[in-house]
XYZ file of C-alpha atoms in Angstrom:
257
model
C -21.302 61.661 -56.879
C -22.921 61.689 -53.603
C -26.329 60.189 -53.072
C -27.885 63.678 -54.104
C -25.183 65.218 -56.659
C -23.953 64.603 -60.008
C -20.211 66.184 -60.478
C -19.257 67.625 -64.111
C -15.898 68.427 -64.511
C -14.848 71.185 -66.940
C -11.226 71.031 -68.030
C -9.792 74.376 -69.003
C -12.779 76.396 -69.538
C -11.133 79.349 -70.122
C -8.490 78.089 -72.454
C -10.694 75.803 -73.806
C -13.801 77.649 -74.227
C -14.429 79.527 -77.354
C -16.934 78.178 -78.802
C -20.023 78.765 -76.877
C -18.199 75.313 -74.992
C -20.427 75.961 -71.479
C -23.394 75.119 -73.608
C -22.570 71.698 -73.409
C -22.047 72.167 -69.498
C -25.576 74.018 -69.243
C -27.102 71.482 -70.822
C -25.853 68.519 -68.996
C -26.764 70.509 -66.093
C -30.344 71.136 -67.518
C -30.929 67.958 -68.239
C -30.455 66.030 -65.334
C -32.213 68.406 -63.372
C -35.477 67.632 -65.637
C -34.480 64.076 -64.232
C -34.573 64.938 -60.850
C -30.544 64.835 -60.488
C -28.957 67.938 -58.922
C -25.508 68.734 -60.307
C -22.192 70.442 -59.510
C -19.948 72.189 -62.003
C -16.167 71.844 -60.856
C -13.893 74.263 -63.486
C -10.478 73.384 -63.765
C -8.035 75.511 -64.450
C -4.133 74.870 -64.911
C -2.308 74.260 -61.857
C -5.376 73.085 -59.469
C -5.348 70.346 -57.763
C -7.709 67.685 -60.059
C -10.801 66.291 -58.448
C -10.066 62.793 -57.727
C -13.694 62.042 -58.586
C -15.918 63.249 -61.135
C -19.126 61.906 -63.311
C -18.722 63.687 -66.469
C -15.621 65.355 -67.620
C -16.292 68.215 -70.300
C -13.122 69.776 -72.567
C -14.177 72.185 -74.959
C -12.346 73.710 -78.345
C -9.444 75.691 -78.399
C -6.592 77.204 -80.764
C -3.063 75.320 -80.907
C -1.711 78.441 -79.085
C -4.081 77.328 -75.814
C -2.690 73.857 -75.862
C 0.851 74.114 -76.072
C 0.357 76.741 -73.089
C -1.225 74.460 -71.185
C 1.893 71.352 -72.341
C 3.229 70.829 -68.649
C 0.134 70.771 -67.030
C -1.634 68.272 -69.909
C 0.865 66.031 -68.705
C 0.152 66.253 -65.232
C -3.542 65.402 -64.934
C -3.869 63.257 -68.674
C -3.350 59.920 -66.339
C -5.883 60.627 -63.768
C -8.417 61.494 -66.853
C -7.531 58.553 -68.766
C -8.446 56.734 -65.085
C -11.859 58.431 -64.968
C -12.675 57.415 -68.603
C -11.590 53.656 -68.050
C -13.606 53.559 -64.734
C -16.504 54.338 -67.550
C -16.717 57.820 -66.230
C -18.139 59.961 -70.028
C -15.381 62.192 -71.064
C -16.947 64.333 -73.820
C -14.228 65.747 -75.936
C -15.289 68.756 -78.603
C -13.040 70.613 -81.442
C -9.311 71.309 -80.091
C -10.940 69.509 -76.973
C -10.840 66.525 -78.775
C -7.620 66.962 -80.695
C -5.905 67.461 -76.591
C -7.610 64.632 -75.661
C -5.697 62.459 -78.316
C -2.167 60.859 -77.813
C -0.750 64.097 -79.452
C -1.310 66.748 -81.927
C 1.337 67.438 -84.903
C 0.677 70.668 -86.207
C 1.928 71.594 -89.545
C 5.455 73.612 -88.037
C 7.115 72.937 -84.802
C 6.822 69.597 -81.877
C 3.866 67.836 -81.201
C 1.993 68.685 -78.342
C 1.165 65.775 -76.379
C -2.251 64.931 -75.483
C -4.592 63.401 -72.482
C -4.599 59.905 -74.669
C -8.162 59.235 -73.529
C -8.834 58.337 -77.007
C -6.084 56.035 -78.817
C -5.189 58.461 -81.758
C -3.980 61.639 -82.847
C -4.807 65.279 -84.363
C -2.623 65.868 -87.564
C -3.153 69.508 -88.640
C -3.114 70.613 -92.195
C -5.722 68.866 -93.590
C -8.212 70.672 -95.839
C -10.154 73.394 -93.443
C -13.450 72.161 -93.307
C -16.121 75.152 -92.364
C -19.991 73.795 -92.773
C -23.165 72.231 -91.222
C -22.374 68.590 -89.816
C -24.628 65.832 -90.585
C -24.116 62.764 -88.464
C -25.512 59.148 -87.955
C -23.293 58.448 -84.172
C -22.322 55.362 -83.369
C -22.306 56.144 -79.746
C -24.985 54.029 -77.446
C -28.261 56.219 -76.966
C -31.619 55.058 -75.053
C -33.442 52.944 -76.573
C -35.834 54.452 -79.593
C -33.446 57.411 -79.803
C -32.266 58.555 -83.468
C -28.815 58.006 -84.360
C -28.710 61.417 -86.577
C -26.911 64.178 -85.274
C -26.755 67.886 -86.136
C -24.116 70.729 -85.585
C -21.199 72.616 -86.995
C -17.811 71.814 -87.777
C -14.771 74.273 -88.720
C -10.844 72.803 -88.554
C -8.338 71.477 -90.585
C -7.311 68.664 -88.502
C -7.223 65.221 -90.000
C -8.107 62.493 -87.067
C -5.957 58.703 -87.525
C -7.498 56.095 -85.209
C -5.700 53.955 -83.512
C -6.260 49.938 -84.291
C -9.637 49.123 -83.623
C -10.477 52.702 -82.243
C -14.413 52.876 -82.771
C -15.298 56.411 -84.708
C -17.932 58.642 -83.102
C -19.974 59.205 -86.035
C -20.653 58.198 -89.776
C -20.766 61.092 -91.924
C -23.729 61.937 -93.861
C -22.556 65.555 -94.784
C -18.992 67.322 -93.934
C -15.464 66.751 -93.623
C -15.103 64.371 -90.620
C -11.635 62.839 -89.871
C -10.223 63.007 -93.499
C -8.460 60.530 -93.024
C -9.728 57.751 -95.952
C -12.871 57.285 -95.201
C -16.339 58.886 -94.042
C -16.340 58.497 -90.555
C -15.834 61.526 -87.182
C -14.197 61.316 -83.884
C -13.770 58.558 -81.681
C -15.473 56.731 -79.111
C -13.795 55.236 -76.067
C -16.062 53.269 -73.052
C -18.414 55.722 -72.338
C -16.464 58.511 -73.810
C -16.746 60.255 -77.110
C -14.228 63.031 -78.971
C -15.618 64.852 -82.234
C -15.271 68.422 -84.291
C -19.197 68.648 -84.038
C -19.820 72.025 -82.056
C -22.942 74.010 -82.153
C -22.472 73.090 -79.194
C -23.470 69.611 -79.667
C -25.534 68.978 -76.895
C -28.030 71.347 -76.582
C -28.512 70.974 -80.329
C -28.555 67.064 -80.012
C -30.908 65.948 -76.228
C -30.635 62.546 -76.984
C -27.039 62.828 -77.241
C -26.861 64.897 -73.952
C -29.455 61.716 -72.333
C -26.927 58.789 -73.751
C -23.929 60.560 -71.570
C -26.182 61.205 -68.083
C -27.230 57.489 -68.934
C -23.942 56.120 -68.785
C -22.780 58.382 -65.920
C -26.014 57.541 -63.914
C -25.631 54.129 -64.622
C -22.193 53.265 -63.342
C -23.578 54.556 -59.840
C -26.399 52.244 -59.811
C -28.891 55.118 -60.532
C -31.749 55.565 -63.150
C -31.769 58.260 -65.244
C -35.515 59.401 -66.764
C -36.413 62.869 -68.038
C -39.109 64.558 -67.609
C -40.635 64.830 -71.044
C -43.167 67.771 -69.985
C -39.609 69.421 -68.082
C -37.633 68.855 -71.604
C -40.431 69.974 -74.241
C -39.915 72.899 -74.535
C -35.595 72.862 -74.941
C -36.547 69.916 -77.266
C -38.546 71.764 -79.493
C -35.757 74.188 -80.059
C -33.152 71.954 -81.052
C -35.470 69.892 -83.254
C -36.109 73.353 -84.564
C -32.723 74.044 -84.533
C -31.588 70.751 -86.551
C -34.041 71.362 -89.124
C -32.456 74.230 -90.036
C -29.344 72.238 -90.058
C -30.522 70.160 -92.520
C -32.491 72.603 -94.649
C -29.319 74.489 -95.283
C -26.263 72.359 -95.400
C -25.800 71.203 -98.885
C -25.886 75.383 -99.762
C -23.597 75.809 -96.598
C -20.560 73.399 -97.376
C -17.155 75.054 -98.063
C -13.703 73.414 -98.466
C -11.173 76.071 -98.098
C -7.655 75.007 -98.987
């Protein structure tokens, strides 16, 4: 970051992109600008040359197919991301996103693909396919006075095993989660945070979107403070948005085999 720019990096957005993914982006970049923070959106596609500094990383969802085209070149930059994310830089990690940014993904027929390993665990395909609203209580640090309940949508069949000690993102309150034993989603490392929630997540969820600027403000010595008047009315239509979320998602749940 210089003194007058924030830096987001998005990893693969065209590979990684399909699910409305930029949303997150746009609303990072939103935000911070009702803050008073100017930003710059770096893409990164295979093959560049990775930015050797950045203050949020973004990776969005994508098929299997996207990530064992992109094998060689996950290799390549996963130890320079796993260097951002231990220097506390947020890497925010969303559906086949997340599963990449794992130590490796085993589908249910041929090799695993190996992941970023930002987050100590891996992406076992097969589970039950999971297609339904997403209720959420995150464990992830917000401001102060924020609520912990998240909204959004979740559709995979991927069943998430933590590594020892690996915090989860979230606490289910409604959907599938990680399936793997107990009622929990994703994974938090440092300031980062991996999860099937998409909607996208962040424009649905502001405070979420607040607790990442936070912590990449923070670790440059800078304070980061919205504008409420600046956010009201992009507020309004995710509280809006969420209620909707909540209206409908006990009628909305299916488990398909």
């Amino acid at each position: 970051m210089t003194a007058e720019r924030l830096t987001i990096l998005h990893v693969y957005p065209r590979q990684m992109g399909v699910s409305g993914d930029r949303g997150n982006v746009v609303a990072l970049t939103r935000r911070a600008e009702a803050a008073g923070i100017a930003t710059e959106v770096v893409e990164y596609a295979p093959g560049d040359d990775l930015p050797t500094a950045a203050d949020v990383v973004v990776v969005g969802n994508g098929p299997l197919s996207a990530m064992r085209s992109l094998g060689a070149d996950v290799g390549r930059i996963g130890a320079p991301l796993r260097d951002l994310a231990a220097s506390g830089v947020p890497v925010v990690a969303v559906g086949g996103g997340f599963d990449l940014a794992t130590n490796e993904v085993v589908p249910t027929e041929g090799s695993p693909v190996a992941g970023f390993g930002v987050f100590d665990a891996r992406a076992v395909r097969g589970a039950d396919r999971r297609v339904n609203y997403f209720v959420l209580d995150t464990r992830y640090p917000l401001l102060p006075g924020a609520s912990t309940r998240l909204a959004g949508f979740e559709d995979h069949a991927t069943r998430i095993e933590l590594g020892a000690g690996v915090e989860p993102f979230a606490d289910v309150v409604s959907g599938g989660g990680n399936q793997a034993g107990s009622a929990v989603e994703g994974a938090v490392s440092g300031s980062s945070f991996g999860t099937h929630t998409q909607g996208p997540i962040l424009p649905l969820n502001p405070q979420l979107t607040d607790a990442v600027l936070a912590a990449a403000t923070a670790r440059l010595g800078r304070e980061y403070a919205p504008d409420p008047e600046r956010t009201a009315t992009i507020d309004r239509y995710a509280r809006e948005a969420r209620a909707t979320v909540d209206r409908y998602v006990d009628k909305a749940f299916k488990r398909i085999a």
